[in-house]
mmCIF file of C-alpha atoms and ligand atoms in Angstrom:
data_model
loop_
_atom_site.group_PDB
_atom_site.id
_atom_site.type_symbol
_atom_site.label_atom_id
_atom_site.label_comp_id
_atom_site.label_asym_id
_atom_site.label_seq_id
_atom_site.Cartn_x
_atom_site.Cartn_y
_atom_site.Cartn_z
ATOM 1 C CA UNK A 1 0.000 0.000 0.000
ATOM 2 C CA UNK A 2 3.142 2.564 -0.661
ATOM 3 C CA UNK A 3 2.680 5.601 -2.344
ATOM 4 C CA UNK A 4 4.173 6.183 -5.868
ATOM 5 C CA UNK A 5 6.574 8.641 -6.451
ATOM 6 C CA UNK A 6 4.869 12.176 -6.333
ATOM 7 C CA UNK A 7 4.001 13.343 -9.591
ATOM 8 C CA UNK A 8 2.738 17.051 -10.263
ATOM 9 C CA UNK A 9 -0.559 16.476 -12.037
ATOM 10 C CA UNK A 10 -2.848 13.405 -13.603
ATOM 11 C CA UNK A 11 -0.080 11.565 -15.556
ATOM 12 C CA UNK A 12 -1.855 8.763 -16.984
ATOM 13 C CA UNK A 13 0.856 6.083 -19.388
ATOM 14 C CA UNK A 14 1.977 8.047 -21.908
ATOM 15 C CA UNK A 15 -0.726 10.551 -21.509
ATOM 16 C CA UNK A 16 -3.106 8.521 -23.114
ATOM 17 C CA UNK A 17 -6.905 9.207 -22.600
ATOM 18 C CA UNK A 18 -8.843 9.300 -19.225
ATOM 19 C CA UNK A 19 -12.545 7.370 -19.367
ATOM 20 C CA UNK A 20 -15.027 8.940 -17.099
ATOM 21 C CA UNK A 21 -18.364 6.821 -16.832
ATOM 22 C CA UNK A 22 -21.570 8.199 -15.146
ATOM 23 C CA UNK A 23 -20.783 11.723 -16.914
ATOM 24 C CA UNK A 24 -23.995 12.740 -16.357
ATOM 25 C CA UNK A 25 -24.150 11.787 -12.603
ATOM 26 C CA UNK A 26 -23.391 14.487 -9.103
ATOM 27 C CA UNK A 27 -18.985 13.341 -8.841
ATOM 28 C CA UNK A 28 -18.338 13.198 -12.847
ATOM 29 C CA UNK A 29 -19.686 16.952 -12.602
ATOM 30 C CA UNK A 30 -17.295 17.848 -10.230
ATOM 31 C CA UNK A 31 -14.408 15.809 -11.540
ATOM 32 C CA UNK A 32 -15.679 17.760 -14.665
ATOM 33 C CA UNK A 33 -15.107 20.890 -13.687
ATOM 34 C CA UNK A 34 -11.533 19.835 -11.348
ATOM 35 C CA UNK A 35 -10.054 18.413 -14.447
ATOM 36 C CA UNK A 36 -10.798 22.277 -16.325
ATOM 37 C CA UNK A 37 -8.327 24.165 -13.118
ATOM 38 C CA UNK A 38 -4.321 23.951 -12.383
ATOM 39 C CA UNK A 39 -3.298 20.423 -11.727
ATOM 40 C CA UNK A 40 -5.951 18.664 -13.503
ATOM 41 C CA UNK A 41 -5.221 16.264 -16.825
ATOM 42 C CA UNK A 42 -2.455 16.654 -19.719
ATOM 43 C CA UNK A 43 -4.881 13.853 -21.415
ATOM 44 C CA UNK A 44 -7.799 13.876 -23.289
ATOM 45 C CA UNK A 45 -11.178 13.036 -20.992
ATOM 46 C CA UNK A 46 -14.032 10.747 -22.703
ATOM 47 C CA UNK A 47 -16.988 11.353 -20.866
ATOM 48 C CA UNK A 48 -19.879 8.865 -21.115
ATOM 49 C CA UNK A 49 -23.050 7.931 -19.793
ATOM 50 C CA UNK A 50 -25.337 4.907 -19.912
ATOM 51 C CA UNK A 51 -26.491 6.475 -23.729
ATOM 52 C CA UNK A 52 -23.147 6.446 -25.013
ATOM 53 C CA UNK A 53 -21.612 3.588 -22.342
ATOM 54 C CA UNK A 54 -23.011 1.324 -20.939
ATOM 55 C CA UNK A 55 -20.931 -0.511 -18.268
ATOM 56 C CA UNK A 56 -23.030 -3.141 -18.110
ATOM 57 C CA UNK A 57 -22.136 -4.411 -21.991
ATOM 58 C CA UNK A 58 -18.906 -5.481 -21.530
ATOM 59 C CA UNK A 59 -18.483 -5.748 -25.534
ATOM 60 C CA UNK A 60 -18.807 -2.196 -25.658
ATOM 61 C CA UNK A 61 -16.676 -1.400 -22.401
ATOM 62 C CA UNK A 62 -14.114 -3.545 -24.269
ATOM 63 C CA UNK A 63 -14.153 -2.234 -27.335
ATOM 64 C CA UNK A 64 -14.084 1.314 -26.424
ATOM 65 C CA UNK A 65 -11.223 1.311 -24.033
ATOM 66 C CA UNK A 66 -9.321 -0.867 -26.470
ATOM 67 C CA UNK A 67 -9.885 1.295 -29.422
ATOM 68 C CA UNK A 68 -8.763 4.145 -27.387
ATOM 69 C CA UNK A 69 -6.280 2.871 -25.474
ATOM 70 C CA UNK A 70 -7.324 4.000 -22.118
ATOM 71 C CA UNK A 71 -4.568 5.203 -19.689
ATOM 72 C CA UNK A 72 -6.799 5.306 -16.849
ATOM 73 C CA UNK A 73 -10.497 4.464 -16.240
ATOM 74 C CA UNK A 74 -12.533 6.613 -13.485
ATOM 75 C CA UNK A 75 -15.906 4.864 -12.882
ATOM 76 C CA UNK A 76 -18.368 7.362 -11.584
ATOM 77 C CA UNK A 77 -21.410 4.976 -12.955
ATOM 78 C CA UNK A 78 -23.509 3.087 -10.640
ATOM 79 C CA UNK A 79 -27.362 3.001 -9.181
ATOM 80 C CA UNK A 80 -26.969 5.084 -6.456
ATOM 81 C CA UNK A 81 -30.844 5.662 -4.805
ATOM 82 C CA UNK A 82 -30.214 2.740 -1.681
ATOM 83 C CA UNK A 83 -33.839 2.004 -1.428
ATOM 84 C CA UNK A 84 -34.155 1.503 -4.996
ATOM 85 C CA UNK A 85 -31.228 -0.706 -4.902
ATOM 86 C CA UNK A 86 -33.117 -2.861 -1.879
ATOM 87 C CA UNK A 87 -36.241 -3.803 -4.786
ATOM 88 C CA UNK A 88 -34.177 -3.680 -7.631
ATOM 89 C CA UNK A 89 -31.335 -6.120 -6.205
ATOM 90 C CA UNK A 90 -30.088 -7.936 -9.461
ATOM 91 C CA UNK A 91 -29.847 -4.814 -11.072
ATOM 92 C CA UNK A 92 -28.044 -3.310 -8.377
ATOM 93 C CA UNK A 93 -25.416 -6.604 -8.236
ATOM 94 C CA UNK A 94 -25.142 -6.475 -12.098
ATOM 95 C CA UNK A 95 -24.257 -2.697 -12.853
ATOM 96 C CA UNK A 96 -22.402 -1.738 -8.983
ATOM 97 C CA UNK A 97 -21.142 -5.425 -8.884
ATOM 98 C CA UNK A 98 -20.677 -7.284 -11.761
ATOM 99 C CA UNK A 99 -20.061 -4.403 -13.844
ATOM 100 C CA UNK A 100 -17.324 -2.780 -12.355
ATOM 101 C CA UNK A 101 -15.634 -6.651 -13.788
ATOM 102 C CA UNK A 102 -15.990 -5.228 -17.004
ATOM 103 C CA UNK A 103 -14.184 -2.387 -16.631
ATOM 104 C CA UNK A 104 -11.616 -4.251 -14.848
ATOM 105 C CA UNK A 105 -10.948 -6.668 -17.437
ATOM 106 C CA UNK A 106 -10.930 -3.628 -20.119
ATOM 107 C CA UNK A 107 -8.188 -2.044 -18.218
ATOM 108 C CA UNK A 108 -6.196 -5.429 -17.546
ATOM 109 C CA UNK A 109 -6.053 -5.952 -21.400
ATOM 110 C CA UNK A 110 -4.385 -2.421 -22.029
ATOM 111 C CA UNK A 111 -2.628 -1.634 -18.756
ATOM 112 C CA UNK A 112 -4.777 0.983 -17.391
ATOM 113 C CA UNK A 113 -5.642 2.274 -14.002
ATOM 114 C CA UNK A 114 -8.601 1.449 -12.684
ATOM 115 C CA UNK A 115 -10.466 4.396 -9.948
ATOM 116 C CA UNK A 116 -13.522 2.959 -8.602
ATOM 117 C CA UNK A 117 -15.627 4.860 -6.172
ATOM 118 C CA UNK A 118 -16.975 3.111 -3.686
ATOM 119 C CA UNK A 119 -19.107 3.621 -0.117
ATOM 120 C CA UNK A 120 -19.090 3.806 3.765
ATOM 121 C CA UNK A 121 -22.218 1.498 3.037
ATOM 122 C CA UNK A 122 -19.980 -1.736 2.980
ATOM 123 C CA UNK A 123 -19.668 -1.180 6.411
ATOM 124 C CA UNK A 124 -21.991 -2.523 9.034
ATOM 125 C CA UNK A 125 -21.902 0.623 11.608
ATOM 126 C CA UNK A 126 -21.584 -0.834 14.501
ATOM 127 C CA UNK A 127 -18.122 0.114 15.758
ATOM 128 C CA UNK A 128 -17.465 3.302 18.176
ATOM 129 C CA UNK A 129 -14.928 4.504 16.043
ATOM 130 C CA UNK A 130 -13.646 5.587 12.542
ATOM 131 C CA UNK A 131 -13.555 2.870 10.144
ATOM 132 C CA UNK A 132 -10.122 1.974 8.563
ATOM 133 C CA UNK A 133 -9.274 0.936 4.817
ATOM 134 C CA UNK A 134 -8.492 -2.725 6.691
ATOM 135 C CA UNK A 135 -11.553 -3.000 8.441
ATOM 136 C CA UNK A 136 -14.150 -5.685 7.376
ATOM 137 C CA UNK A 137 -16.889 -5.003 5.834
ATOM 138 C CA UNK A 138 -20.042 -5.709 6.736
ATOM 139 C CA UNK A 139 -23.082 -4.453 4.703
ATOM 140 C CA UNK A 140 -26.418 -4.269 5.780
ATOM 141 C CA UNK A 141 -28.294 -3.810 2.579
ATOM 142 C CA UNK A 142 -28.324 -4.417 -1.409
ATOM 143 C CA UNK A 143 -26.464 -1.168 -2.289
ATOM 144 C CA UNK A 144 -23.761 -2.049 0.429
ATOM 145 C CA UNK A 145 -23.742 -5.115 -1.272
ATOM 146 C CA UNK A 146 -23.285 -4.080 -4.438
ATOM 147 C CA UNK A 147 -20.993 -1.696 -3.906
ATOM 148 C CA UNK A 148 -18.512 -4.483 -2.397
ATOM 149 C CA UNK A 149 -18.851 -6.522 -5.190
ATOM 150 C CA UNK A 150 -17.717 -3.463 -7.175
ATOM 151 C CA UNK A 151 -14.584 -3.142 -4.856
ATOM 152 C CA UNK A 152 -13.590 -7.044 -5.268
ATOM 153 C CA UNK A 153 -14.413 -6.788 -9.008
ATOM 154 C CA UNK A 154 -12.398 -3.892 -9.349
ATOM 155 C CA UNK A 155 -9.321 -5.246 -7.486
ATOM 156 C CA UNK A 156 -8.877 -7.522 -10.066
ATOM 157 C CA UNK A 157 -7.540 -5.080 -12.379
ATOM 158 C CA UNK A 158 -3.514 -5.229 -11.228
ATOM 159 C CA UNK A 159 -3.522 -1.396 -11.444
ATOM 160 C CA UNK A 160 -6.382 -0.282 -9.340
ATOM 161 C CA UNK A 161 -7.602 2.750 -6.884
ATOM 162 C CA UNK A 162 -10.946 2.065 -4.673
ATOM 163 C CA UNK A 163 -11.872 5.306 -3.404
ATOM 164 C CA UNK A 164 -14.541 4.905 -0.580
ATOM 165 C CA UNK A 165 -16.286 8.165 0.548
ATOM 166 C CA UNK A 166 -19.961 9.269 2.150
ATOM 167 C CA UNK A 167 -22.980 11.422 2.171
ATOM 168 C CA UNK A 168 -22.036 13.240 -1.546
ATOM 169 C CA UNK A 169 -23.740 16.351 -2.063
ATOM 170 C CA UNK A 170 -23.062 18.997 -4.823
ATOM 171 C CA UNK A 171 -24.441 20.393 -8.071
ATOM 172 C CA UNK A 172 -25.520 18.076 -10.923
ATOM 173 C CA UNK A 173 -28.041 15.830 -9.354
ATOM 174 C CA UNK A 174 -30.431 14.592 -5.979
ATOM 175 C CA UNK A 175 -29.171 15.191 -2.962
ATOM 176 C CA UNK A 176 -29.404 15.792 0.611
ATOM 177 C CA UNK A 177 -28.940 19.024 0.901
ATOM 178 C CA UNK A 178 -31.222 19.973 -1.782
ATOM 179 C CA UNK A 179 -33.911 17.860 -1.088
ATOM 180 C CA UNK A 180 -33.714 19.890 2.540
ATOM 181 C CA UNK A 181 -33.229 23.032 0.415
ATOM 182 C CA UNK A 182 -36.843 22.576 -1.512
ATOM 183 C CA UNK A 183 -38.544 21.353 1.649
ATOM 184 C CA UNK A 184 -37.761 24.654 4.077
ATOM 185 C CA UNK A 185 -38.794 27.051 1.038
ATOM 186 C CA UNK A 186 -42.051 25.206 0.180
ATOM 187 C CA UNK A 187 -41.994 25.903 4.310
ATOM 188 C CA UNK A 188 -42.527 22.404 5.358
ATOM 189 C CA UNK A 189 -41.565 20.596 8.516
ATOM 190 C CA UNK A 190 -38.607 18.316 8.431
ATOM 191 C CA UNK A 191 -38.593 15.105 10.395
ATOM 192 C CA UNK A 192 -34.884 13.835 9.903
ATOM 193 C CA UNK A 193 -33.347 10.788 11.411
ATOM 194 C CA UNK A 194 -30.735 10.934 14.307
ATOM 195 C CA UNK A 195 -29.167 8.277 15.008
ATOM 196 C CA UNK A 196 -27.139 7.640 12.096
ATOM 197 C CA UNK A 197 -23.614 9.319 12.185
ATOM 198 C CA UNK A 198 -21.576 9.651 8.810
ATOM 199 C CA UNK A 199 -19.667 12.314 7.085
ATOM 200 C CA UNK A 200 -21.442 14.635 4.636
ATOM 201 C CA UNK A 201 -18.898 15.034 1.529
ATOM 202 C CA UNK A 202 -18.283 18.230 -0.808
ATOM 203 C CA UNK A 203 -18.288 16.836 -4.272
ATOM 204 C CA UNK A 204 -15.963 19.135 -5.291
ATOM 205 C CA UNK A 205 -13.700 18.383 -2.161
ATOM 206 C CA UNK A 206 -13.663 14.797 -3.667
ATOM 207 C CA UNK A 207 -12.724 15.901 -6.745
ATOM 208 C CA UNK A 208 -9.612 17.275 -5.522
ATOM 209 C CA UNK A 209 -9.093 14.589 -3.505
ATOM 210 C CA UNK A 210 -9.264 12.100 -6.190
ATOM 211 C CA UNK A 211 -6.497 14.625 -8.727
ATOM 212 C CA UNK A 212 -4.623 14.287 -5.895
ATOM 213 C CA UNK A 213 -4.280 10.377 -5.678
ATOM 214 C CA UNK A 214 -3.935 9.654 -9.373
ATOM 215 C CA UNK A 215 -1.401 12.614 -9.744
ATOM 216 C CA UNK A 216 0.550 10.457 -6.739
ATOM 217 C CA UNK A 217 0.318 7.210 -8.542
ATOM 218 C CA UNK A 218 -2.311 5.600 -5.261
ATOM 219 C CA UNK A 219 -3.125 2.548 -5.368
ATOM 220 C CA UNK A 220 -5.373 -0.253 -3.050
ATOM 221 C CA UNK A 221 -8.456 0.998 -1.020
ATOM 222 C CA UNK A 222 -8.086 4.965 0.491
ATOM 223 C CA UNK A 223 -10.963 6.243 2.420
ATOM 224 C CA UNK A 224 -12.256 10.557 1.485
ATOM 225 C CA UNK A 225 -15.038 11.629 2.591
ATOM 226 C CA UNK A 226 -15.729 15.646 4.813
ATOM 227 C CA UNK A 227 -13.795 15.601 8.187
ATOM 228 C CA UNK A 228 -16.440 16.490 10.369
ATOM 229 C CA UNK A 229 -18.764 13.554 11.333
ATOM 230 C CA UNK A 230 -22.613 14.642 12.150
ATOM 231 C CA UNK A 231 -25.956 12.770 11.635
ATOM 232 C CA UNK A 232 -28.564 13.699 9.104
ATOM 233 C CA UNK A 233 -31.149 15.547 11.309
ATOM 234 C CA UNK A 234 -27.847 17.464 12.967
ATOM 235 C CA UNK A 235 -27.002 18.141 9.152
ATOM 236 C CA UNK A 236 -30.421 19.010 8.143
ATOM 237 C CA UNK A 237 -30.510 21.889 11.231
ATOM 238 C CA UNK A 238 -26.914 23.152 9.871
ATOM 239 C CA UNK A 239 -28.817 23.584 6.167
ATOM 240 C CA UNK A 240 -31.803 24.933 7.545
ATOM 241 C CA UNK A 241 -29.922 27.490 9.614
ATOM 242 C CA UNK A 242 -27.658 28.717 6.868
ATOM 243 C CA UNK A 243 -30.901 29.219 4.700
ATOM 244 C CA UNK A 244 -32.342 31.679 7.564
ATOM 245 C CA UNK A 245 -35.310 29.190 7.343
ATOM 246 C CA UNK A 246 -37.540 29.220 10.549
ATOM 247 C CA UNK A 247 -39.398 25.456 9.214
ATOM 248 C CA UNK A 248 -39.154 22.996 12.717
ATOM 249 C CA UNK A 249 -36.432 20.111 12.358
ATOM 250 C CA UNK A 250 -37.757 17.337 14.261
ATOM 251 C CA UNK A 251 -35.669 14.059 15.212
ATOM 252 C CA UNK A 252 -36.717 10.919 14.237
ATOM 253 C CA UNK A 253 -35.478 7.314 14.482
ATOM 254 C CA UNK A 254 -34.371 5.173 11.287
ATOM 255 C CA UNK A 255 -36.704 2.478 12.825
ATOM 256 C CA UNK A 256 -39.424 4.825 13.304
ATOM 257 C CA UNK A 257 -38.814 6.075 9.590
ATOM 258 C CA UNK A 258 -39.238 2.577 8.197
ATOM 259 C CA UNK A 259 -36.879 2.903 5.029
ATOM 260 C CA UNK A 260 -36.322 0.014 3.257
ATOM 261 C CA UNK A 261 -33.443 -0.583 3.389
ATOM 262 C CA UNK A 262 -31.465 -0.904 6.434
ATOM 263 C CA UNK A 263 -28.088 2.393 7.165
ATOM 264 C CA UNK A 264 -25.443 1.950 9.350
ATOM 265 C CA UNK A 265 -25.748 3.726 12.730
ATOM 266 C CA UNK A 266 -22.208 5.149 12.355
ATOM 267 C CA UNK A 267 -19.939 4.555 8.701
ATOM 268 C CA UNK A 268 -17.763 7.557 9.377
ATOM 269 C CA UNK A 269 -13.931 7.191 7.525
ATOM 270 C CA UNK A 270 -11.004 7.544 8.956
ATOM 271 C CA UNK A 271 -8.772 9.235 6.087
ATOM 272 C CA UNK A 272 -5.535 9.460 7.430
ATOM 273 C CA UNK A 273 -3.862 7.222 4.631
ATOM 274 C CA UNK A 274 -5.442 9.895 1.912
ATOM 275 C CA UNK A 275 -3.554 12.765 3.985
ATOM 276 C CA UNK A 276 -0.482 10.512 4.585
ATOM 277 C CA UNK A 277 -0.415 10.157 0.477
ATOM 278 C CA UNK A 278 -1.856 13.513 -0.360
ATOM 279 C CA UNK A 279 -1.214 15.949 1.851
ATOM 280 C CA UNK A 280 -4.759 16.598 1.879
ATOM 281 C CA UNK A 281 -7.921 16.554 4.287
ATOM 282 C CA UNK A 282 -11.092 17.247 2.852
ATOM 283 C CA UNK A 283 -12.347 20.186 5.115
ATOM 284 C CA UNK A 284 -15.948 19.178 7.072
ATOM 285 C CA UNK A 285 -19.624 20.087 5.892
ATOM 286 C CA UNK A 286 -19.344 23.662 8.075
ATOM 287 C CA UNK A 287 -16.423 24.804 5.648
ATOM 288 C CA UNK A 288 -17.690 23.394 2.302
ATOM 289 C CA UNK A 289 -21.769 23.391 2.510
ATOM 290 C CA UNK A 290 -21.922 27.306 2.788
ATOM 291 C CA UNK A 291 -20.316 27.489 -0.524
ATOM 292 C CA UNK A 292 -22.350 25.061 -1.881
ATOM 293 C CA UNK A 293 -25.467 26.571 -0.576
ATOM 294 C CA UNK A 294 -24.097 30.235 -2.067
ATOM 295 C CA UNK A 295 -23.473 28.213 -5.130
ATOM 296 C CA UNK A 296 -27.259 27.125 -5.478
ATOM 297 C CA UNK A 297 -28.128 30.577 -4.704
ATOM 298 C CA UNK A 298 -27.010 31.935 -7.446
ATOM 299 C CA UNK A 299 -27.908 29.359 -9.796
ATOM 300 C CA UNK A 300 -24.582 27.576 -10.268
ATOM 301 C CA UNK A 301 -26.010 24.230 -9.028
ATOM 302 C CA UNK A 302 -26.887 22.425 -12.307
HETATM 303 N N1 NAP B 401 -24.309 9.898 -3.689
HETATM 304 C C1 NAP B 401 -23.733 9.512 -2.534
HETATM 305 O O1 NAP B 401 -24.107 9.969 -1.433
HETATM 306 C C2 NAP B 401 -22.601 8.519 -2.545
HETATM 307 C C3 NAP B 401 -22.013 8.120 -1.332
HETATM 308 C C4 NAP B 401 -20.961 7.205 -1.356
HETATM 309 C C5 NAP B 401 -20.504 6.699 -2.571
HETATM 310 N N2 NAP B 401 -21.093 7.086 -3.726
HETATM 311 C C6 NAP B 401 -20.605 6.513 -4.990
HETATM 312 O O2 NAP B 401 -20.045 7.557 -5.760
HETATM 313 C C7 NAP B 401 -20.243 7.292 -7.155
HETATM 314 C C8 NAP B 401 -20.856 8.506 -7.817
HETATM 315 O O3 NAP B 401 -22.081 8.798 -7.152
HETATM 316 P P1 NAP B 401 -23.041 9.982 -7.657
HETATM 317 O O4 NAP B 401 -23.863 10.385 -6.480
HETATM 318 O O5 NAP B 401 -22.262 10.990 -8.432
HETATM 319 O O6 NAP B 401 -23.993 9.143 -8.630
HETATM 320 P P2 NAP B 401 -25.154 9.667 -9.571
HETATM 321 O O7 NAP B 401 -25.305 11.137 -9.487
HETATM 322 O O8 NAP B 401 -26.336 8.797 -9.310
HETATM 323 O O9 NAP B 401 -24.552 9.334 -11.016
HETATM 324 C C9 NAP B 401 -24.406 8.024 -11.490
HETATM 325 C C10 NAP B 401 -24.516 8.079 -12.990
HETATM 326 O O10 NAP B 401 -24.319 6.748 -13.507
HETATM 327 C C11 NAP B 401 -25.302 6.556 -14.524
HETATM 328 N N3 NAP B 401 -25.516 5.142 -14.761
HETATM 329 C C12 NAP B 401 -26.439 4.329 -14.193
HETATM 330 N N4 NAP B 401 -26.350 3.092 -14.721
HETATM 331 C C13 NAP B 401 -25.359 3.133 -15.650
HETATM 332 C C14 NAP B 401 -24.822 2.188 -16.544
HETATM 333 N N5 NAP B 401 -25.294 0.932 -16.614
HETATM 334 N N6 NAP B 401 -23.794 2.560 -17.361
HETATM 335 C C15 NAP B 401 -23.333 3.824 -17.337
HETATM 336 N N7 NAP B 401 -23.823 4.785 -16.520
HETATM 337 C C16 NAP B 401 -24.826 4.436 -15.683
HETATM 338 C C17 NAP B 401 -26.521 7.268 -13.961
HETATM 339 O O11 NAP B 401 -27.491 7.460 -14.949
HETATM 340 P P3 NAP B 401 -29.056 7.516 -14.460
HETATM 341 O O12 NAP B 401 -29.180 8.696 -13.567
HETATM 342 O O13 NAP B 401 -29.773 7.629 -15.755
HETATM 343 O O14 NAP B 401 -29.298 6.220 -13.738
HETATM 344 C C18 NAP B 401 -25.894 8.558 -13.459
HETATM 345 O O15 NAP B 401 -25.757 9.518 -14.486
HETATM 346 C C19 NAP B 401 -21.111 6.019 -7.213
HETATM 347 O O16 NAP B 401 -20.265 4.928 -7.415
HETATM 348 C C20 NAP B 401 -21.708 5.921 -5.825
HETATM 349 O O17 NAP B 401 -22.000 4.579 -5.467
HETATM 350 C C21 NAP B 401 -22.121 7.987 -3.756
#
């Protein structure tokens, strides 16, 4: 698990291309607009989405990184609504699980790198402190499940990153925060759940985290996700407050909730192995979320 030699920017093998799946999707955006500032790619970027990619077809994962010749492969593609994933199982295991094989195999055949993103959901949540890249995992539902299926699948590839972070919120899709966001202007009561601790994460803090690994040549599993742990309903007060909102926030339990599918009671990351490579922390949901919420404001937020 030793770092590469520190490199000043995204070298991919002979600067060939970069392959972003799930283009469309919350991270690609950010990685989207990382990749445009100082330090991002030399390379080219092909961005796709399920119209133009589909990681499921692994003909057509094959053939595309082959004809291009892929220097690195970052998969941002994946069902990512958890209760959806809980009645729509099989799908979840074929494009979180078995797909992530594809791309592995794709990058095998022409030496590429392989950066899948992956969850604090593989985790059960039932330790009293920060989980570590070593711990087992544990998950307690079909995303989590999925999602660790994508992590074995993707270690296959001999040239592999497994990035697991948390609680993603940013511009470019359905989120947390915005779902709050829409609820205190329409001036309606939240009930938000409390006893499930995790670590609400920038997207464009992730971004930066991830430049940051590939420029150092990282490899195995590395853990990045916001440094400062909370649970939803504390979260949901934080977003409320910022938005000068006077709608009640009113604890709830998961059980009481009835979702269906099960969370972890506490999947926050320890990510002292992405600072020990890096340099970097990703600063905590009271540094990051005001910008994002300024962002929405003034209609940045796609
Ligand atoms: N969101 C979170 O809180 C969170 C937390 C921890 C880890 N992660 C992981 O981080 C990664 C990025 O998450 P995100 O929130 O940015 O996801 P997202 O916004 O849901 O984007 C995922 C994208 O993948 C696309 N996609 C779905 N099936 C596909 C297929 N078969 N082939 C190609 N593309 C496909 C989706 O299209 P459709 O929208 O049309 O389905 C969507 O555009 C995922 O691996 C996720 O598991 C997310």
């Amino acid at each position: 698990m030793a770092a590469r030699p520190t490199r000043n920017d995204m070298t991919t093998p002979r600067e060939r291309p970069i392959l972003v799946t799930g283009a469309n999707g919350m991270l690609a955006g950010a990685l989207r607009r990382r990749f445009g500032q100082p330090g991002g790619p030399a390379a080219p970027v092909i961005w796709t989405d399920v119209d133009e990619l589909n990681i499921g077809d692994e003909a057509a994962v094959r053939q595309l990184v082959e004809r291009r010749r892929c220097g690195a492969i970052i998969n941002c593609a994946g069902l990512t609504q958890v209760d959806e994933c809980q009645s729509r199982r099989d799908e979840a295991m074929r494009i979180n699980g078995a797909a992530v094989g594809h791309l592995a195999r794709a990058a095998e055949a022409v030496g590429a790198v392989l950066v899948q993103i992956s969850t604090d959901f593989v985790f059960g949540g039932d330790e009293a402190r920060p989980y570590v890249e070593a711990d087992p995992p544990q998950p307690l539902n079909a995303y989590g499940e999925s999602k660790l299926l994508g992590e074995r699948e993707a270690a296959r590839a001999p040239e592999h990153l497994i990035v697991r972070t948390a609680w993603l919120y940013g511009p470019h899709g359905r989120n947390f925060v915005r779902s709050i966001c829409r609820q205190a202007a329409l001036g309606r009561p939240l009930t938000v759940v409390n006893d499930q601790v995790g670590c609400p994460t920038y997207t464009g803090d992730l971004a930066e985290a991830i430049v940051r690994l590939m420029g150092c040549g990282a490899r195995g599993v590395v853990h990045a996700c916001g440094s400062e742990p909370t649970s939803w309903f504390e979260f949901a007060r934080e977003i409320v407050r910022l938005r000068q909102s006077d709608v009640a926030v009113e604890p709830i339990s998961s059980q009481r909730l009835g979702r269906p599918a099960r969370r972890p009671a506490m999947s926050v990351l320890d990510c002292s192995r992405l600072a020990e490579l890096t340099g970097y922390r990703l600063p905590g949901f009271r540094t990051s979320l005001p910008a994002y919420l300024a962002e929405m404001t003034s209609g940045e937020d796609g």
